[in-house]
XYZ file of C-alpha atoms in Angstrom:
606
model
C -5.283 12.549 -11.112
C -4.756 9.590 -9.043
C -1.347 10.194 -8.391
C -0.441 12.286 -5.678
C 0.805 15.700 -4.639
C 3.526 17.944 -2.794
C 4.069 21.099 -0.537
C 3.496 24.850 -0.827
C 1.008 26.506 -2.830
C 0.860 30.122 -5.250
C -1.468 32.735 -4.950
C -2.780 34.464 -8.173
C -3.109 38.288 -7.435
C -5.559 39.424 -10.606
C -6.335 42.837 -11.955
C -9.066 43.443 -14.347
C -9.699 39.556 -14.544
C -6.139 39.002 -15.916
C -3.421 36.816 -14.212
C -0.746 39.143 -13.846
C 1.230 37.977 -10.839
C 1.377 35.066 -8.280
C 3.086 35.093 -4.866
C 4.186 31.920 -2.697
C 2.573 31.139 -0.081
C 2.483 28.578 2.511
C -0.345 25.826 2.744
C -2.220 27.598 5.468
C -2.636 31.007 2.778
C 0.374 33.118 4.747
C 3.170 34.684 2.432
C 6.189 33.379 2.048
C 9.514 34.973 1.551
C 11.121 34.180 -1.919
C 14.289 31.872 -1.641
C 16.459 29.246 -3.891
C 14.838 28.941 -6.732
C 11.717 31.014 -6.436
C 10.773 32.798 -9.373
C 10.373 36.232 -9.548
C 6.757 37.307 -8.007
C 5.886 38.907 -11.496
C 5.574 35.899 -13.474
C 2.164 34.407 -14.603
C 1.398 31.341 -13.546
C -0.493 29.104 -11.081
C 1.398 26.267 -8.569
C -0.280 24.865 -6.249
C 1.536 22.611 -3.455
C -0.422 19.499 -2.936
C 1.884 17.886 -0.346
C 3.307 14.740 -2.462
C 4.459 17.215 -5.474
C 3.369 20.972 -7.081
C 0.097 20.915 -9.387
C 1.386 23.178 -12.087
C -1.777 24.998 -13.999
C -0.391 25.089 -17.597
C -2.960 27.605 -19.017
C -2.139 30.486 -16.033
C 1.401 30.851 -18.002
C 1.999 32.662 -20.743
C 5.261 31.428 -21.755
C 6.255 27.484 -21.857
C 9.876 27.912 -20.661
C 8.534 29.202 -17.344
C 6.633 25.996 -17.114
C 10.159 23.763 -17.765
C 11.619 26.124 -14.909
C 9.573 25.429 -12.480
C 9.094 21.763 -13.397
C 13.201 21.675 -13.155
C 13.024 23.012 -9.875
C 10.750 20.043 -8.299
C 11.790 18.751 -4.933
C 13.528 15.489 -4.598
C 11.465 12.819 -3.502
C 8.025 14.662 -4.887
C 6.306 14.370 -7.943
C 5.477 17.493 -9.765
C 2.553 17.574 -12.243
C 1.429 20.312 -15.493
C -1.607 20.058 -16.350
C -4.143 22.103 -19.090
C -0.927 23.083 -20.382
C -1.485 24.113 -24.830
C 0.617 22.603 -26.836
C 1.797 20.020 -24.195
C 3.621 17.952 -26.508
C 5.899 20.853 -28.480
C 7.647 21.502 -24.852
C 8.419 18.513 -24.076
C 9.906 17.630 -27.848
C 12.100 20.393 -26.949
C 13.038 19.052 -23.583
C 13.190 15.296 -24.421
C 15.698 14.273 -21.991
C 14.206 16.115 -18.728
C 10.151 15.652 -19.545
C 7.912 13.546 -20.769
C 4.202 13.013 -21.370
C 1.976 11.126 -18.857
C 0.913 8.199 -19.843
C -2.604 8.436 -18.702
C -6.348 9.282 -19.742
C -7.976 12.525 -18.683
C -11.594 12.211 -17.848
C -14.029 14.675 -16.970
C -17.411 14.768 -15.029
C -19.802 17.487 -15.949
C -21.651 19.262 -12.820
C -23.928 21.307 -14.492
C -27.590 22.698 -13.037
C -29.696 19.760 -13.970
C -26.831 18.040 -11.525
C -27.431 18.707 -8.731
C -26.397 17.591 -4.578
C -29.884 15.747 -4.475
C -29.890 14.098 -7.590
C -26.703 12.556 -6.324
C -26.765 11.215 -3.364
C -23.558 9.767 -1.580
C -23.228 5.738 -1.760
C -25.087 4.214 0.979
C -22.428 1.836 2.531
C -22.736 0.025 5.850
C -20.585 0.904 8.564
C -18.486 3.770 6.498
C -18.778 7.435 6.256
C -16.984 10.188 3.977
C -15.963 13.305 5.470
C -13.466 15.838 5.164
C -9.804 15.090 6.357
C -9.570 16.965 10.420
C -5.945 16.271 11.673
C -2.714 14.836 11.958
C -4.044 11.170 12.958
C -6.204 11.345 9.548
C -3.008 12.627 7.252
C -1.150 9.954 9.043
C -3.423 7.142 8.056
C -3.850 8.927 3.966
C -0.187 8.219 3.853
C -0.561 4.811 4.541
C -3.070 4.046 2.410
C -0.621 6.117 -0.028
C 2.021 4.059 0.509
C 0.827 0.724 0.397
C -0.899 1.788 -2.866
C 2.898 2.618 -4.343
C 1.942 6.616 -4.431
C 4.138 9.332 -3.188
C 3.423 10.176 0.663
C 2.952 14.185 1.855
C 4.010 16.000 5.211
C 1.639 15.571 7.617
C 1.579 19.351 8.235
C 0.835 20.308 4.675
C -2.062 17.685 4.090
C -3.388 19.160 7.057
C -3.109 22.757 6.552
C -4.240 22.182 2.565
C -7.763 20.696 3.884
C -7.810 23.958 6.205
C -8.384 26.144 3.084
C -11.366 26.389 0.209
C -8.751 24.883 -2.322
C -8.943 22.026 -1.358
C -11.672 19.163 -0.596
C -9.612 16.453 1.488
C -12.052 14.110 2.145
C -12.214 10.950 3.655
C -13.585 7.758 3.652
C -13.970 6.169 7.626
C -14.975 2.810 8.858
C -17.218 2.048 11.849
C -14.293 1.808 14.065
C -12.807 4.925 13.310
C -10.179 3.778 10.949
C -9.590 5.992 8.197
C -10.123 3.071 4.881
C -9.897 5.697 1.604
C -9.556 9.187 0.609
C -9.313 11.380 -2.135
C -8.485 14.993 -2.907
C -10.444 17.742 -4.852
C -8.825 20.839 -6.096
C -11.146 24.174 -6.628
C -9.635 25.628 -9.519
C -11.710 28.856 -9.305
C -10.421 29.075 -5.486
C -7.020 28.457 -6.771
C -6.900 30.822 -9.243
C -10.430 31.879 -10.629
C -10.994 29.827 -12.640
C -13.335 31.635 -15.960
C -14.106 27.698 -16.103
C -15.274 27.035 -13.373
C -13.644 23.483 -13.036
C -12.010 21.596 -10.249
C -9.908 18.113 -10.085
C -9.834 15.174 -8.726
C -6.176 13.774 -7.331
C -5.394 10.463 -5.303
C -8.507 8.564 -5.159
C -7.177 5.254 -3.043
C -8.268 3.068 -0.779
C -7.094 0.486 1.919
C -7.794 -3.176 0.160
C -7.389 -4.775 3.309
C -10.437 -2.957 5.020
C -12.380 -0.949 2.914
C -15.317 -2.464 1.649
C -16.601 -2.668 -2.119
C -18.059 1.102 -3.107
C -15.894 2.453 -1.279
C -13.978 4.273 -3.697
C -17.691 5.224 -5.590
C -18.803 6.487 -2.354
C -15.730 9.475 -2.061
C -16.236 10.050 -5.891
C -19.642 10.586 -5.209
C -19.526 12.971 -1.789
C -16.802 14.851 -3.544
C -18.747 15.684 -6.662
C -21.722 16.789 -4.570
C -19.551 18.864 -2.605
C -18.028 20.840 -5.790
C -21.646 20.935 -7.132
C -22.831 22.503 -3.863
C -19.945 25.492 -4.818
C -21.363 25.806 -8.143
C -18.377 24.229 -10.136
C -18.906 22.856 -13.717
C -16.954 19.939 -13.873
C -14.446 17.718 -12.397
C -11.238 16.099 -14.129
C -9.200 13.059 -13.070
C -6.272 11.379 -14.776
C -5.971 7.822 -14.880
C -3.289 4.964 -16.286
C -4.465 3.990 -19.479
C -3.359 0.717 -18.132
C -5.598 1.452 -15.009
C -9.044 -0.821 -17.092
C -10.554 -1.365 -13.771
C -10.894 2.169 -12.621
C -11.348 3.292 -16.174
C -14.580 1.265 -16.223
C -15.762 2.819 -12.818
C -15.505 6.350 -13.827
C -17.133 5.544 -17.563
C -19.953 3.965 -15.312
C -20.403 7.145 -13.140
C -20.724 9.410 -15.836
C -17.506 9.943 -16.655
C -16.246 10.917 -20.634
C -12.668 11.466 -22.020
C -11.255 15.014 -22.809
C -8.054 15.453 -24.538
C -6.215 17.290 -21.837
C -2.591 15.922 -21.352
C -0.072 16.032 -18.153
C 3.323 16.881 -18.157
C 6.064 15.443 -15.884
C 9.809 16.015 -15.279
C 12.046 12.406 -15.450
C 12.954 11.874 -12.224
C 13.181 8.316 -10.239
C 9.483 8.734 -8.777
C 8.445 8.772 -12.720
C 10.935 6.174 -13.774
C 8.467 3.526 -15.142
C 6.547 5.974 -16.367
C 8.954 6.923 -18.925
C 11.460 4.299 -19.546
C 11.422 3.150 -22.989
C 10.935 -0.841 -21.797
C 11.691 -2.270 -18.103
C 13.678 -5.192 -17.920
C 11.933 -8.243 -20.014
C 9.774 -9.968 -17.739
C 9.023 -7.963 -15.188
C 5.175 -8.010 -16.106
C 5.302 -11.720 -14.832
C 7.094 -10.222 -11.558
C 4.680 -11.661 -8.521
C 4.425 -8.135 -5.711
C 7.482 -9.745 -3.724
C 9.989 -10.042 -6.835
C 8.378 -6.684 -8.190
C 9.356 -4.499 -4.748
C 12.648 -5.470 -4.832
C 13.107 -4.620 -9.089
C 11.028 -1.140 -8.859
C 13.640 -0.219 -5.624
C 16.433 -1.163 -7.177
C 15.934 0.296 -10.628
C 15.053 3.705 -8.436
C 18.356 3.962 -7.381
C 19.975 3.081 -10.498
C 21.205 -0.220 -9.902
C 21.128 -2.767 -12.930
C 17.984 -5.226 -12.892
C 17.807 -8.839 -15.222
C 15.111 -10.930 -14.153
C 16.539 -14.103 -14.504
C 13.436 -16.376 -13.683
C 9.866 -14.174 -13.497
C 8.193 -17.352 -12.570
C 10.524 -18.351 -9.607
C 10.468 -14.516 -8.552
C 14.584 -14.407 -9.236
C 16.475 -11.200 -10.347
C 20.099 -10.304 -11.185
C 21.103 -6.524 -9.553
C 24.573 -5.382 -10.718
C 25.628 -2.097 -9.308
C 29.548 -1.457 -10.266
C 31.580 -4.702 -9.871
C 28.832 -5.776 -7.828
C 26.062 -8.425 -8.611
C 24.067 -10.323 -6.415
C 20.808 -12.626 -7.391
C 17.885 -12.961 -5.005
C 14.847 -14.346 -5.012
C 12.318 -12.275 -3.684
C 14.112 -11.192 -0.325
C 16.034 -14.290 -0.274
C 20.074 -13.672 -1.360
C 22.900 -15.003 -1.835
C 23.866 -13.199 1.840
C 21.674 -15.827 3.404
C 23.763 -19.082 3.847
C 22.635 -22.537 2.824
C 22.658 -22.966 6.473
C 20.955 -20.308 8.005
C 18.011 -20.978 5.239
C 17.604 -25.064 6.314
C 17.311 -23.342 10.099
C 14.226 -21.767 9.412
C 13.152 -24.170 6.946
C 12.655 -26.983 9.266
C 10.532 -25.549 12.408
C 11.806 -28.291 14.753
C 15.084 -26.646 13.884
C 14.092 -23.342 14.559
C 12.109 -24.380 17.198
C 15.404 -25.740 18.947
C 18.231 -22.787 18.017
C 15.484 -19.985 19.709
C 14.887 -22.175 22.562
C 19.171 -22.593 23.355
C 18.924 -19.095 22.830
C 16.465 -18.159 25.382
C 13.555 -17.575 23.721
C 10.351 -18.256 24.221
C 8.749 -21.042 22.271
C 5.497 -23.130 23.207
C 5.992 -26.506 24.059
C 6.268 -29.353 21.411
C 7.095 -32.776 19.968
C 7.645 -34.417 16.844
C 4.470 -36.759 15.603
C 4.981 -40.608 16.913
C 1.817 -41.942 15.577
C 1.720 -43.206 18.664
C 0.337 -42.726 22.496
C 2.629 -40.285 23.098
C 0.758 -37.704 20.940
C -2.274 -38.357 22.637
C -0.449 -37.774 25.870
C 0.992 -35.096 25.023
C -2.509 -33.554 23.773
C -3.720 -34.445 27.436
C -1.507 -32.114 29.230
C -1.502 -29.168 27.545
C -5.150 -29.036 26.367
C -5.414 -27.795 22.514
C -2.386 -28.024 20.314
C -1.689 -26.704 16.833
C -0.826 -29.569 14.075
C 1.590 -28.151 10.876
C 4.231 -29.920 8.343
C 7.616 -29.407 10.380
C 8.236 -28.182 6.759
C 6.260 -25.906 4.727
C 5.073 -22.731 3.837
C 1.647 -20.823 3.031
C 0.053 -22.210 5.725
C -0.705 -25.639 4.126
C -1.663 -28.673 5.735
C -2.172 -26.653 9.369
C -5.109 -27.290 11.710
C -5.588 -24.937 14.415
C -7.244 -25.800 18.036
C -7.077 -29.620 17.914
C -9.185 -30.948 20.918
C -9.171 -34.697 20.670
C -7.284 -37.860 19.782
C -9.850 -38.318 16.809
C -9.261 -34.834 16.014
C -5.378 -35.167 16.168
C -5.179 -38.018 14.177
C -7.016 -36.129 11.781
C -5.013 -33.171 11.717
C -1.571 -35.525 11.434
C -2.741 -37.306 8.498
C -3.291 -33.744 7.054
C 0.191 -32.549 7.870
C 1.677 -35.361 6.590
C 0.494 -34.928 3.332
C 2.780 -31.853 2.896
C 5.455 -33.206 4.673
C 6.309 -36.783 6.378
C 7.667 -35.538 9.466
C 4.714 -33.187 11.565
C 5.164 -30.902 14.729
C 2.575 -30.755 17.132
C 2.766 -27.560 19.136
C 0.711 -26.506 22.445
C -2.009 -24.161 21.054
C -1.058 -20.373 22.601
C -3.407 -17.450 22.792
C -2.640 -14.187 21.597
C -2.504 -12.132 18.140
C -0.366 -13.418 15.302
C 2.309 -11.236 14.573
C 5.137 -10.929 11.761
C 8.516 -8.959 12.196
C 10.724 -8.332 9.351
C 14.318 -8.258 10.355
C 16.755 -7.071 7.893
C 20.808 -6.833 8.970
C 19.764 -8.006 12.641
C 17.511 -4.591 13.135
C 13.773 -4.205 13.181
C 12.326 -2.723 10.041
C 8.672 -3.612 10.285
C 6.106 -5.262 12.296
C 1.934 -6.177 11.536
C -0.574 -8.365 12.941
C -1.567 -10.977 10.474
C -5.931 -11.792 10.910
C -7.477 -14.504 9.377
C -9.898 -13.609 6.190
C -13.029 -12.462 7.436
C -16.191 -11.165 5.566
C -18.930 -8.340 6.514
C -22.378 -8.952 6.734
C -24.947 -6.254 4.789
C -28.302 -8.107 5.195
C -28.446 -8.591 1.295
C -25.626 -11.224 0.119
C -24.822 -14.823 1.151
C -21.551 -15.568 2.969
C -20.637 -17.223 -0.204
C -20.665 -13.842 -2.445
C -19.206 -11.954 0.307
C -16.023 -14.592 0.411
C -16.238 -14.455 -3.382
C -16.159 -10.529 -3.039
C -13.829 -10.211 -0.677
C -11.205 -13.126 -2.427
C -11.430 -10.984 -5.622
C -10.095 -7.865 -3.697
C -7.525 -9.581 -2.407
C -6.082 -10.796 -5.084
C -6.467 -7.396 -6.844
C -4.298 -6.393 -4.244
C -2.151 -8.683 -4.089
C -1.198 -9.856 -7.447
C -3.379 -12.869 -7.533
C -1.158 -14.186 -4.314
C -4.224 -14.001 -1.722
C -7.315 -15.831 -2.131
C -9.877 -17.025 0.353
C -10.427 -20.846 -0.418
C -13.967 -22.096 0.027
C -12.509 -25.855 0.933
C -13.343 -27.900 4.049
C -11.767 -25.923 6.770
C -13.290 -23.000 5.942
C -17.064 -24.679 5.529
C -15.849 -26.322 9.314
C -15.377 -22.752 10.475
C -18.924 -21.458 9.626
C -20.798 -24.447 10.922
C -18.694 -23.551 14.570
C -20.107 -20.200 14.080
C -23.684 -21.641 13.518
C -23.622 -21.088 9.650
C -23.532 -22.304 6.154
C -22.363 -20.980 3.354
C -25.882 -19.753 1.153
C -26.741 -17.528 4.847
C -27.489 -13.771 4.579
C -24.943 -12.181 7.248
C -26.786 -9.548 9.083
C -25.712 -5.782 8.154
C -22.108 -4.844 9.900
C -21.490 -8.374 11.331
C -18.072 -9.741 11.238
C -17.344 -13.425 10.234
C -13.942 -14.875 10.458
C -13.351 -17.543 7.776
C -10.444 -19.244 8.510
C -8.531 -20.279 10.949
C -5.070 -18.863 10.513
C -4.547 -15.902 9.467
C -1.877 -16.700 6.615
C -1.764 -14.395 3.814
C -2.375 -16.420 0.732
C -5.704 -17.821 1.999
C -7.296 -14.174 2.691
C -5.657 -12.762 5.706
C -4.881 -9.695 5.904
C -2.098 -7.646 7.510
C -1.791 -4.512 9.598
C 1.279 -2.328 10.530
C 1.728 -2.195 13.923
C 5.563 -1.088 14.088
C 5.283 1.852 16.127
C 3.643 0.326 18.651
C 6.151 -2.993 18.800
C 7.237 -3.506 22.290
C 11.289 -3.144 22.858
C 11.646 -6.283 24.303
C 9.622 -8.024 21.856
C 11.879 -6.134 19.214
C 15.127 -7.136 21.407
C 13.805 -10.958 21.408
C 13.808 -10.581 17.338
C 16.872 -9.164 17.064
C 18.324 -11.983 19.102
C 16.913 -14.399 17.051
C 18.116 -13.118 13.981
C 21.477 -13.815 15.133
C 21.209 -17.058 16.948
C 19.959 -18.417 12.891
C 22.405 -16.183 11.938
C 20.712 -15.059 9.055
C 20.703 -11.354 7.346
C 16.835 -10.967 6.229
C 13.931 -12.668 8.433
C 10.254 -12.776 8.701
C 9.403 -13.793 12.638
C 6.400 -15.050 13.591
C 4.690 -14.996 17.166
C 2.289 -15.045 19.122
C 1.716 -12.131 21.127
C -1.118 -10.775 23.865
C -0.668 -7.291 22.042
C 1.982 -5.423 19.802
C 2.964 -3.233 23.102
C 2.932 -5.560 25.441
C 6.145 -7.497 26.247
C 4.946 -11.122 26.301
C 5.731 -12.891 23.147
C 6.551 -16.868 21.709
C 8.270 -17.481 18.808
C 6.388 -19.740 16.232
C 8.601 -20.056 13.381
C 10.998 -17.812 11.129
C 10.637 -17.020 7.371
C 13.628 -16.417 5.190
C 11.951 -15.217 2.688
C 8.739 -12.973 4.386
C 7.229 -11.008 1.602
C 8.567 -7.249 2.020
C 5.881 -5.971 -0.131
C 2.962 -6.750 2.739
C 4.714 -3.984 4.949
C 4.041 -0.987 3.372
C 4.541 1.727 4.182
C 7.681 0.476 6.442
C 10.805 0.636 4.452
C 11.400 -2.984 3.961
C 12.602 -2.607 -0.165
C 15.043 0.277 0.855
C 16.543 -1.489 3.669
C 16.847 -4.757 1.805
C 18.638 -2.843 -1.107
C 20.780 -0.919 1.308
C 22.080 -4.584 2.559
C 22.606 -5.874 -0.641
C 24.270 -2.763 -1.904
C 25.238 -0.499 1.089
C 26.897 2.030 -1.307
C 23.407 3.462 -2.738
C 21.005 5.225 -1.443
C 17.482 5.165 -1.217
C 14.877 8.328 -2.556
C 14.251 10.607 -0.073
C 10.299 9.910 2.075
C 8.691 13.177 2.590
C 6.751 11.336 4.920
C 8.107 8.275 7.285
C 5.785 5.744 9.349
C 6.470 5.374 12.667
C 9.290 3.231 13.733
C 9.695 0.197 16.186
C 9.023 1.785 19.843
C 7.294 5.177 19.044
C 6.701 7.569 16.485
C 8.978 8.513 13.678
C-alpha cells in the first residue's frame, strides 16, 4: 500500500456486531450531508477517504456491484483502491473494460503478544526523528515527497484532519533541521470499522532521496508497527509492485511474509500503466527526462513512439498533429535559438545586450592576458565555452599555475574555453517554458553525512547508489581527482571516519550528474529574478529553457546569469508542473489531469 490516498471518509454504525449501515463523514469525524453520487446511508460497506483516493474495504460489503459503484464514482485526479475484497477477480471479469487487478504483492507483518513495543525498538538514525504528521507545513512537505516520487498528492486539509483522528497513524520521518525527509501512513482497521481482525495497513511509505539518509524508510516502518502494537493490533498489510525488488527485499528482511489478498482499481489515467496491455516498445530504456515527457503525454491520450530510447527521442501525435522531441528539446526550438545557448560566449553576449546581468569574462588566449585578467578580479571559474554535465569545469581558480591547469582541462572538452570572474551566491536553475516561469531549485554540490562509523569513501559510495536509484542511473558522485582535491582542502582523505551529523561537501559544483542534488524553491523566487528569466527567454528567443544563476538567495532580487540550457531536465522539478506545461506547449489543445494538490508558484503560495 505504497500508493497513495484521497478525501472523505465512512463511518460504520454497527448493531449486534454486524455492519449494517455507514454514513459519510468528513475527515475530521463530522457528518456529512448526502449529495451527487452518494449512496444511500443503508448500504454495507466501509470507505475510507485517505486524501490522494478512497480505501474501499471489500469484505464490509455484502454485494460486489456496490463495490463497482462506488469505484465508478472515484474523483478525477484521485486514485481509488478495494482491498480484502472475496472473489476479487470474478468482478472485475465482469467489468473488464472499467477495472482491473493491481499488479502488486500483498505482504503482511504479524504483531502478535510475543511482539511487542520493546522488542522493537525504532531505528536509531543520526540526526532524524519519526513522529506523527502536526500541520499544514508537514502535509505540504508529504506532498512533495509524493510528488517527486510519481504518487498522487492529497489536500492539505484532509491529510491534516485524517492524522487528527485514531484512524489514522500519519507519521513522519524529520531531519535535524526540521525538514520533513519521509513519511508513511497507517490505517486502524478496527478504528475504521471494527475490525473482528484486528488488522491495520500500511499506505505510502516514501521518502525524499535527495535528503533522507539510508534507514530511513526502516526507521517509519519500524515506529509505525510499534505504534499499532501499542493499540493491540494483530498485523499490518502493505502492497507493493511486484516490480518494486528493492523494497520487496526490505520488508522480507523485517519480517515481512506474502498473503494472497488482491487490490482492485478502476482504469482511469492515474492507473494507466498499471493496466495497459504493453507501453510503447522501448520505453523501459526511457532515461527520467525522456520518461516524464512519455508518462504525461500518454495521460492525456496523446499518441507516444519512441523513436530512439537511447538518444531520449519520442514521436507524440495528437490529431493531425505530431511533433518529436528529445527530452524537452522540440522541434519548437529553432536551430538558432539552440546554438545560442549552446555556446556560453553566445549566451553570455545576447543576455548582456539585453540587460542582464552576467559576471565578467573573456575567451582563453593562452596568453598574458588570462593571467591579467585573473589579477583583477581575484578567483575566476574555468569551463568548455561548450558543454554540458558539468565536464571539464574548475571552480575557484587562484593562480596562473592554477589557471593554466584548469584551461588545459577545459580544453579537453572543447578547444575554445571561457574564463569567468568567480561570483558568490547559491546556484540556481529556472525552467522557463512559453516565456513564463514554471519552476525554480537550488542546485548543491554532493555532500555526505558523517555517523562516526563509516569512511568518507562508503558514505560517497552510499550516497552515489541513492542517487542513481533516484535518478535512473543519471547521478553519480565520481571519486576522481577533483573530488580527492576537495577533501584534502577540508583536511581529509578518503579512508577518514566523518564524525556523527557532520556535513562534507564533495564537489565543487553542484551539477546534477556528479551527485548534486536539487531543491524547489519556486515559491519563494523573487519577481524580479523571475522578470530577468522571462526576459531572457525571449532575447534567445527560445520556447523551453533551463537558466542558471547565481543568486545571494531565492527571494532576494540580486541575480547573474551563468548560462542557459535548452534542454534542462523537467523531471528534477517535481512537484512543479514542468511535464504538463511542456505538453500544453507542444499540444495546447489537451489538457492536463487535474492536481488535488498544487506547489506553490513563482512569488508566493499557490
Amino acid at each position: 500500500m505504497t500508493d497513495t490516498i484521497a478525501t472523505g471518509m465512512a463511518r460504520l454504525d454497527r448493531a449486534r456486531g454486524d455492519v449494517r449501515r455507514y454514513e459519510r463523514v468528513g475527515p475530521g469525524g463530522d457528518p456529512v450531508a448526502p449529495g451527487g453520487d452518494e449512496r444511500p446511508a443503508d448500504d454495507a460497506g466501509v470507505v475510507l477517504d485517505c486524501g490522494w483516493g478512497r480505501l474501499v474495504f471489500g469484505q464490509t460489503f455484502a454485494d460486489q456491484a456496490e463495490v463497482a459503484d462506488v469505484l465508478r464514482s472515484e474523483a478525477a485526479g484521485s486514485r481509488d483502491i478495494c482491498i480484502y475484497l472475496r472473489d476479487p477477480h470474478v468482478l472485475v471479469s465482469r467489468l473488464p473494460d472499467e477495472l482491473f487487478i493491481d499488479p502488486s504483492l500483498t505482504y503482511r507483518l504479524s504483531l502478535g503478544a510475543n511482539r511487542r513495543a520493546a522488542a522493537d525498538p525504532p531505528v536509531d538514525l543520526p540526526g532524524v526523528r519519526v513522529r506523527p504528521l502536526r500541520d499544514a507545513a508537514d502535509a505540504d512537505a508529504v506532498n512533495r515527497i509524493y510528488a517527486a516520487n510519481g504518487m498522487v498528492t492529497a489536500p492539505v486539509d484532509v491529510l491534516v484532519a485524517n492524522a487528527r483522528t485514531d484512524r489514522f497513524l500519519h507519521l513522519v520521518a524529520e531531519a535535524a533541521d526540521g525538514a520533513v525527509v519521509g513519511t508513511v501512513t497507517g490505517v486502524d482497521h478496527v478504528a475504521v470499522f471494527a475490525d473482528p481482525e484486528r488488522g491495520a495497513s500500511l499506505w505510502c511509505l516514501t521518502v525524499d532521496f535527495n535528503r533522507a539518509p539510508p534507514g530511513t524508510g526502516q526507521a517509519l516502518i519500524t515506529e509505525l508497527a510499534s505504534r499499532l502494537v501499542d493499540r493491540g493490533r494483530a498485523y499490518v498489510d502493505l502492497s507493493v509492485l511486484a516490480e518494486n525488488e528493492g523494497a520487496i527485499r526490505l520488508y522480507e528482511r523485517l519480517g515481512f511474509h506474502r498473503t494472497a489478498t488482491l487490490c482492485v482499481k478502476r482504469k482511469n489515467p492515474i492507473n494507466e500503466r498499471l493496466f495497459l496491455p504493453a507501453l510503447p516498445e522501448g520505453y523501459d530504456r526511457l532515461n527520467p527526462y525522456a520518461r516524464i515527457v512519455a508518462d504525461e503525454a500518454m495521460r492525456r491520450g496523446i499518441r507516444v513512439e519512441v523513436t530512439d530510447p537511447a538518444w531520449g527521442e519520442l514521436r507524440l501525435t495528437s490529431g493531425g498533429r505530431t511533433i518529436l522531441t528529445r527530452e524537452s528539446l522540440s522541434e519548437l526550438t529553432s536551430a538558432v535559438a539552440l546554438s545560442r545557448c549552446d555556446d556560453k560566449r553566445v549566451t553570455r553576449r545576447i543576455l548582456a545586450e539585453a540587460g542582464l546581468s552576467v559576471p565578467r569574462g573573456r575567451t582563453a588566449t593562452g596568453d598574458a592576458g588570462d593571467t591579467a585578467f585573473l589579477a583583477e578580479v581575484g578567483r575566476v571559474v574555468v569551463k568548455p565555452a561548450r558543454g554540458e554535465q558539468g565536464n571539464g569545469i574548475t571552480v575557484g581558480v587562484a593562480s596562473p599555475e592554477a589557471l593554466a591547469t584548469a584551461v588545459e582541462l577545459a580544453a579537453r572538452f572543447c578547444p575554445d574555453v571561457l574564463i569567468e570572474q568567480l561570483c558568490a551566491g547559491e546556484d540556481l536553475r529556472v525552467i522557463v517554458i512559453d516565456h513564463e516561469v514554471v519552476a525554480a531549485a537550488v542546485r548543491r554540490p554532493a555532500a555526505v553525512t558523517g555517523d562516526g562509523v563509516h569512511d568518507i569513501a562508503e558514505l560517497i559510495e552510499r550516497q552515489s547508489r541513492r542517487r542513481a536509484a533516484a535518478t535512473g542511473g543519471e547521478s553519480r558522485i565520481p571519486v576522481d581527482d577533483l573530488t580527492m582535491d576537495v577533501l584534502a582542502e577540508a583536511g581529509y582523505g578518503l579512508h577518514d571516519v566523518l564524525p556523527e551529523g557532520e556535513v562534507l561537501v564533495v564537489r565543487r559544483t553542484a551539477n546534477l550528474h556528479t551527485g548534486g542534488t536539487i531543491h524547489d524553491v519556486t515559491g519563494e523566487l523573487h519577481p524580479e529574478i523571475a522578470e530577468a528569466c522571462v526576459a531572457a527567454s525571449r532575447a534567445l528567443d527560445i520556447p523551453v529553457t533551463g537558466l542558471d544563476l547565481l543568486v545571494d538567495s531565492p527571494d532576494r532580487p540580486e541575480h547573474v546569469f551563468i548560462e542557459a540550457n535548452e534542454r534542462p531536465g523537467l523531471a528534477n522539478h517535481e512537484p512543479q508542473p514542468t511535464a504538463e506545461r511542456f505538453v500544453d506547449l507542444l499540444f495546447p489543445g489537451t489538457r492536463a489531469p487535474q492536481r488535488l494538490w498544487s506547489p506553490a508558484g513563482p512569488g508566493g503560495a499557490a
